[in-house]
Amino acid sequence: MTSTRWLAAAFTVASTFASSAMTTGARAEDLTLCWASWDPANALVELSKDFEAKTGNTMHFEFVPWPNFADRMLNELNSGGQLCDLMIGDSQWIGGAAENGHYIKLNDFFDANGIKMDDFIDATVVGYSEWPKNSPNYWALPAFGDVVGWTYRKDWFEKPEIQAAFKEKYGRDLAVPKTFAELKDIAEFFQGREVDGKKVYGASIYTERGSEGITMGAMDVLYSFGFKYENPDKPYDMEGFVNSPGAVAGLEYYKSLYDCCVAPGTSNTYMSEGIDAFKSGQVALQMNFAFTWPGFESDADVGHGKTGYFPNPAGPNGEQFAQLGGQGISVVSYSKKKDAALEYIKWFAQPDVQARWWKMGGFSCLKAVTLSPDFPESQPYAQTFLDSMAIVKDFWAEPSYAILLQASQKRFHDYVVAGQGTAQEALDGLVKDWTENFEDEGKI
């Protein structure tokens, strides 16, 4: 995803598009679904063949590589384009999409078809569907649950000689870290160590500057150190919350992890670079979104029991949170095929379809799937997914989120990677940047 400023849209959109059950008598349509180009999208193509068979509609897909996804699709929405009938858009887009009339409001459709938001993981409803947040106004159906978690080389952790060396140095067994302090110990232990005749490094973390990478990585740590976006009792009041002592300590920790424990040449890394580092055997630990986990399980080098998974560890005071990822699926307001697009959403929301979605590598948000008794054993990473989704927080979903993101990208990268200034100065500057933005919008 790249930072793209939402433009004002002079469109008004009716909020009521009720549709009853799928009807075979309806005229068949050619629908286009827009999403990012990645493995889950390929799985959705296969899954959607069932929708085509049941409805007679034909599905087409417009998939854009992640580095260009936001620019391409936000430009499409901002221009009122009719390429996309359905959009699986990022969680941060929901505020702008609602306020600028890009998505249709789905409340009446959900009510008419018995689709209940209580049936989906609570955090995904807030993150992917609601605007304003924590209000019963829905603009998307949770489509793909995602969260930043960790993978580790389980096979390395189990080597007797590595276990003995770690215990000798730290006085405890080498195990999945429960705190960020323990995680750093493990990363430092592996940094420069020889494993299976190859020099390895401690961790792969997000440092990318151009889109959202370092913000997703740094926030993944800062939440557990006490960072808050604003005063819970006074919206957009950020002084002492964004730059609290805990937040400063969290940013200092993130820089220390970068300074001590990453591979050379990793000053601009995000999802794909993390995948490559882990699959190639460069690192013992890897920060990345959960969508990467199915690929590791099937990989010839790190799959089949060699990889383990764990949720984001706790901070120094025991707080434990993780950065939310993932997307909801929406009907684009400029589509001329809204009824057929709503049919797709109704089909996609069915429990049997959601169960198949999970089995095919899609991360279902439906509680009937994720809370079923056999879910934790359905995949090696299933329990970690559940544990992680229970502790998520998300970045601003304001219409001006891209401007807010540009500010954090610069402040975090300048401090963590470029070594400019202090953590306190970086966060003080971020308060200044964000405050000016909300003042310009008249929200302060």
PDB file of C-alpha atoms in Angstrom, residues 184-286:
ATOM      1  CA  LYS A 184      15.579  -9.210  21.701  1.00  0.00           C
ATOM      2  CA  ASP A 185      17.696 -11.689  23.671  1.00  0.00           C
ATOM      3  CA  ILE A 186      16.907 -14.367  21.096  1.00  0.00           C
ATOM      4  CA  ALA A 187      17.617 -12.050  18.174  1.00  0.00           C
ATOM      5  CA  GLU A 188      20.962 -11.026  19.695  1.00  0.00           C
ATOM      6  CA  PHE A 189      21.828 -14.665  20.367  1.00  0.00           C
ATOM      7  CA  PHE A 190      21.365 -15.659  16.737  1.00  0.00           C
ATOM      8  CA  GLN A 191      22.932 -12.528  15.237  1.00  0.00           C
ATOM      9  CA  GLY A 192      26.068 -13.641  13.370  1.00  0.00           C
ATOM     10  CA  ARG A 193      25.811 -17.217  14.655  1.00  0.00           C
ATOM     11  CA  GLU A 194      26.622 -20.144  12.398  1.00  0.00           C
ATOM     12  CA  VAL A 195      23.748 -22.584  11.907  1.00  0.00           C
ATOM     13  CA  ASP A 196      24.089 -25.581   9.609  1.00  0.00           C
ATOM     14  CA  GLY A 197      27.320 -24.154   8.263  1.00  0.00           C
ATOM     15  CA  LYS A 198      25.799 -20.783   7.363  1.00  0.00           C
ATOM     16  CA  LYS A 199      26.040 -17.376   9.035  1.00  0.00           C
ATOM     17  CA  VAL A 200      22.587 -16.241  10.134  1.00  0.00           C
ATOM     18  CA  TYR A 201      21.017 -13.134  11.669  1.00  0.00           C
ATOM     19  CA  GLY A 202      18.572 -12.405  14.446  1.00  0.00           C
ATOM     20  CA  ALA A 203      15.411 -10.929  12.968  1.00  0.00           C
ATOM     21  CA  SER A 204      13.655  -9.463   9.975  1.00  0.00           C
ATOM     22  CA  ILE A 205      11.562  -6.411  10.866  1.00  0.00           C
ATOM     23  CA  TYR A 206       9.780  -3.750   8.842  1.00  0.00           C
ATOM     24  CA  THR A 207      11.885  -0.754   7.822  1.00  0.00           C
ATOM     25  CA  GLU A 208      10.345   0.231   4.444  1.00  0.00           C
ATOM     26  CA  ARG A 209      10.011   3.985   3.873  1.00  0.00           C
ATOM     27  CA  GLY A 210       7.926   4.432   0.716  1.00  0.00           C
ATOM     28  CA  SER A 211       4.485   3.157   1.676  1.00  0.00           C
ATOM     29  CA  GLU A 212       3.570   1.968   5.181  1.00  0.00           C
ATOM     30  CA  GLY A 213       6.163  -0.618   6.206  1.00  0.00           C
ATOM     31  CA  ILE A 214       8.062   0.989   9.060  1.00  0.00           C
ATOM     32  CA  THR A 215       4.840   2.392  10.522  1.00  0.00           C
ATOM     33  CA  MET A 216       3.270  -1.069  10.648  1.00  0.00           C
ATOM     34  CA  GLY A 217       6.417  -2.460  12.266  1.00  0.00           C
ATOM     35  CA  ALA A 218       7.024   0.302  14.779  1.00  0.00           C
ATOM     36  CA  MET A 219       3.370   0.513  15.796  1.00  0.00           C
ATOM     37  CA  ASP A 220       3.351  -3.253  16.278  1.00  0.00           C
ATOM     38  CA  VAL A 221       5.822  -2.628  19.108  1.00  0.00           C
ATOM     39  CA  LEU A 222       4.690   0.778  20.380  1.00  0.00           C
ATOM     40  CA  TYR A 223       1.161  -0.397  21.252  1.00  0.00           C
ATOM     41  CA  SER A 224       2.528  -2.817  23.861  1.00  0.00           C
ATOM     42  CA  PHE A 225       4.742  -0.114  25.341  1.00  0.00           C
ATOM     43  CA  GLY A 226       1.806   2.221  26.012  1.00  0.00           C
ATOM     44  CA  PHE A 227       1.350   4.246  22.825  1.00  0.00           C
ATOM     45  CA  LYS A 228      -2.168   5.623  22.251  1.00  0.00           C
ATOM     46  CA  TYR A 229      -3.359   7.613  19.242  1.00  0.00           C
ATOM     47  CA  GLU A 230      -5.337  10.081  21.318  1.00  0.00           C
ATOM     48  CA  ASN A 231      -6.819  10.871  24.691  1.00  0.00           C
ATOM     49  CA  PRO A 232      -9.676   8.377  25.191  1.00  0.00           C
ATOM     50  CA  ASP A 233     -11.755  11.207  26.661  1.00  0.00           C
ATOM     51  CA  LYS A 234     -10.911  13.868  24.073  1.00  0.00           C
ATOM     52  CA  PRO A 235     -10.648  12.952  20.378  1.00  0.00           C
ATOM     53  CA  TYR A 236      -7.588  14.251  18.519  1.00  0.00           C
ATOM     54  CA  ASP A 237      -5.877  15.293  21.767  1.00  0.00           C
ATOM     55  CA  MET A 238      -2.528  13.551  21.232  1.00  0.00           C
ATOM     56  CA  GLU A 239      -0.047  15.294  23.517  1.00  0.00           C
ATOM     57  CA  GLY A 240       1.139  12.852  26.177  1.00  0.00           C
ATOM     58  CA  PHE A 241      -0.395   9.856  24.370  1.00  0.00           C
ATOM     59  CA  VAL A 242       1.407   9.602  21.025  1.00  0.00           C
ATOM     60  CA  ASN A 243       4.601  10.807  22.714  1.00  0.00           C
ATOM     61  CA  SER A 244       4.140   9.258  26.152  1.00  0.00           C
ATOM     62  CA  PRO A 245       7.178   7.879  28.039  1.00  0.00           C
ATOM     63  CA  GLY A 246       6.057   4.382  27.162  1.00  0.00           C
ATOM     64  CA  ALA A 247       5.744   5.228  23.481  1.00  0.00           C
ATOM     65  CA  VAL A 248       9.227   6.746  23.534  1.00  0.00           C
ATOM     66  CA  ALA A 249      10.605   3.588  25.154  1.00  0.00           C
ATOM     67  CA  GLY A 250       8.878   1.491  22.505  1.00  0.00           C
ATOM     68  CA  LEU A 251      10.406   3.442  19.643  1.00  0.00           C
ATOM     69  CA  GLU A 252      13.824   3.252  21.303  1.00  0.00           C
ATOM     70  CA  TYR A 253      13.354  -0.513  21.555  1.00  0.00           C
ATOM     71  CA  TYR A 254      12.471  -0.791  17.869  1.00  0.00           C
ATOM     72  CA  LYS A 255      15.601   1.111  16.898  1.00  0.00           C
ATOM     73  CA  SER A 256      17.709  -1.050  19.197  1.00  0.00           C
ATOM     74  CA  LEU A 257      16.326  -4.172  17.516  1.00  0.00           C
ATOM     75  CA  TYR A 258      17.221  -2.694  14.137  1.00  0.00           C
ATOM     76  CA  ASP A 259      20.698  -1.686  15.291  1.00  0.00           C
ATOM     77  CA  CYS A 260      21.574  -5.019  16.867  1.00  0.00           C
ATOM     78  CA  CYS A 261      19.849  -7.783  15.082  1.00  0.00           C
ATOM     79  CA  VAL A 262      18.947  -7.452  11.399  1.00  0.00           C
ATOM     80  CA  ALA A 263      20.825  -8.649   8.336  1.00  0.00           C
ATOM     81  CA  PRO A 264      23.022  -6.206   6.404  1.00  0.00           C
ATOM     82  CA  GLY A 265      21.246  -4.231   3.705  1.00  0.00           C
ATOM     83  CA  THR A 266      17.801  -4.334   5.290  1.00  0.00           C
ATOM     84  CA  SER A 267      17.134  -0.625   5.636  1.00  0.00           C
ATOM     85  CA  ASN A 268      14.070  -0.673   3.376  1.00  0.00           C
ATOM     86  CA  THR A 269      12.294  -3.979   3.964  1.00  0.00           C
ATOM     87  CA  TYR A 270       8.632  -4.923   4.141  1.00  0.00           C
ATOM     88  CA  MET A 271       6.505  -8.006   3.525  1.00  0.00           C
ATOM     89  CA  SER A 272       8.186  -9.551   0.488  1.00  0.00           C
ATOM     90  CA  GLU A 273      11.707  -8.930   1.793  1.00  0.00           C
ATOM     91  CA  GLY A 274      10.763 -10.572   5.089  1.00  0.00           C
ATOM     92  CA  ILE A 275       9.408 -13.605   3.260  1.00  0.00           C
ATOM     93  CA  ASP A 276      12.620 -13.900   1.247  1.00  0.00           C
ATOM     94  CA  ALA A 277      14.847 -13.520   4.315  1.00  0.00           C
ATOM     95  CA  PHE A 278      12.996 -16.227   6.194  1.00  0.00           C
ATOM     96  CA  LYS A 279      12.674 -18.705   3.331  1.00  0.00           C
ATOM     97  CA  SER A 280      16.346 -18.340   2.427  1.00  0.00           C
ATOM     98  CA  GLY A 281      17.433 -19.185   5.966  1.00  0.00           C
ATOM     99  CA  GLN A 282      18.867 -15.769   6.756  1.00  0.00           C
ATOM    100  CA  VAL A 283      17.021 -15.081  10.019  1.00  0.00           C
ATOM    101  CA  ALA A 284      15.821 -16.863  13.138  1.00  0.00           C
ATOM    102  CA  LEU A 285      12.820 -14.574  13.706  1.00  0.00           C
ATOM    103  CA  GLN A 286      10.573 -12.772  11.255  1.00  0.00           C
TER     104      GLN A 286
END
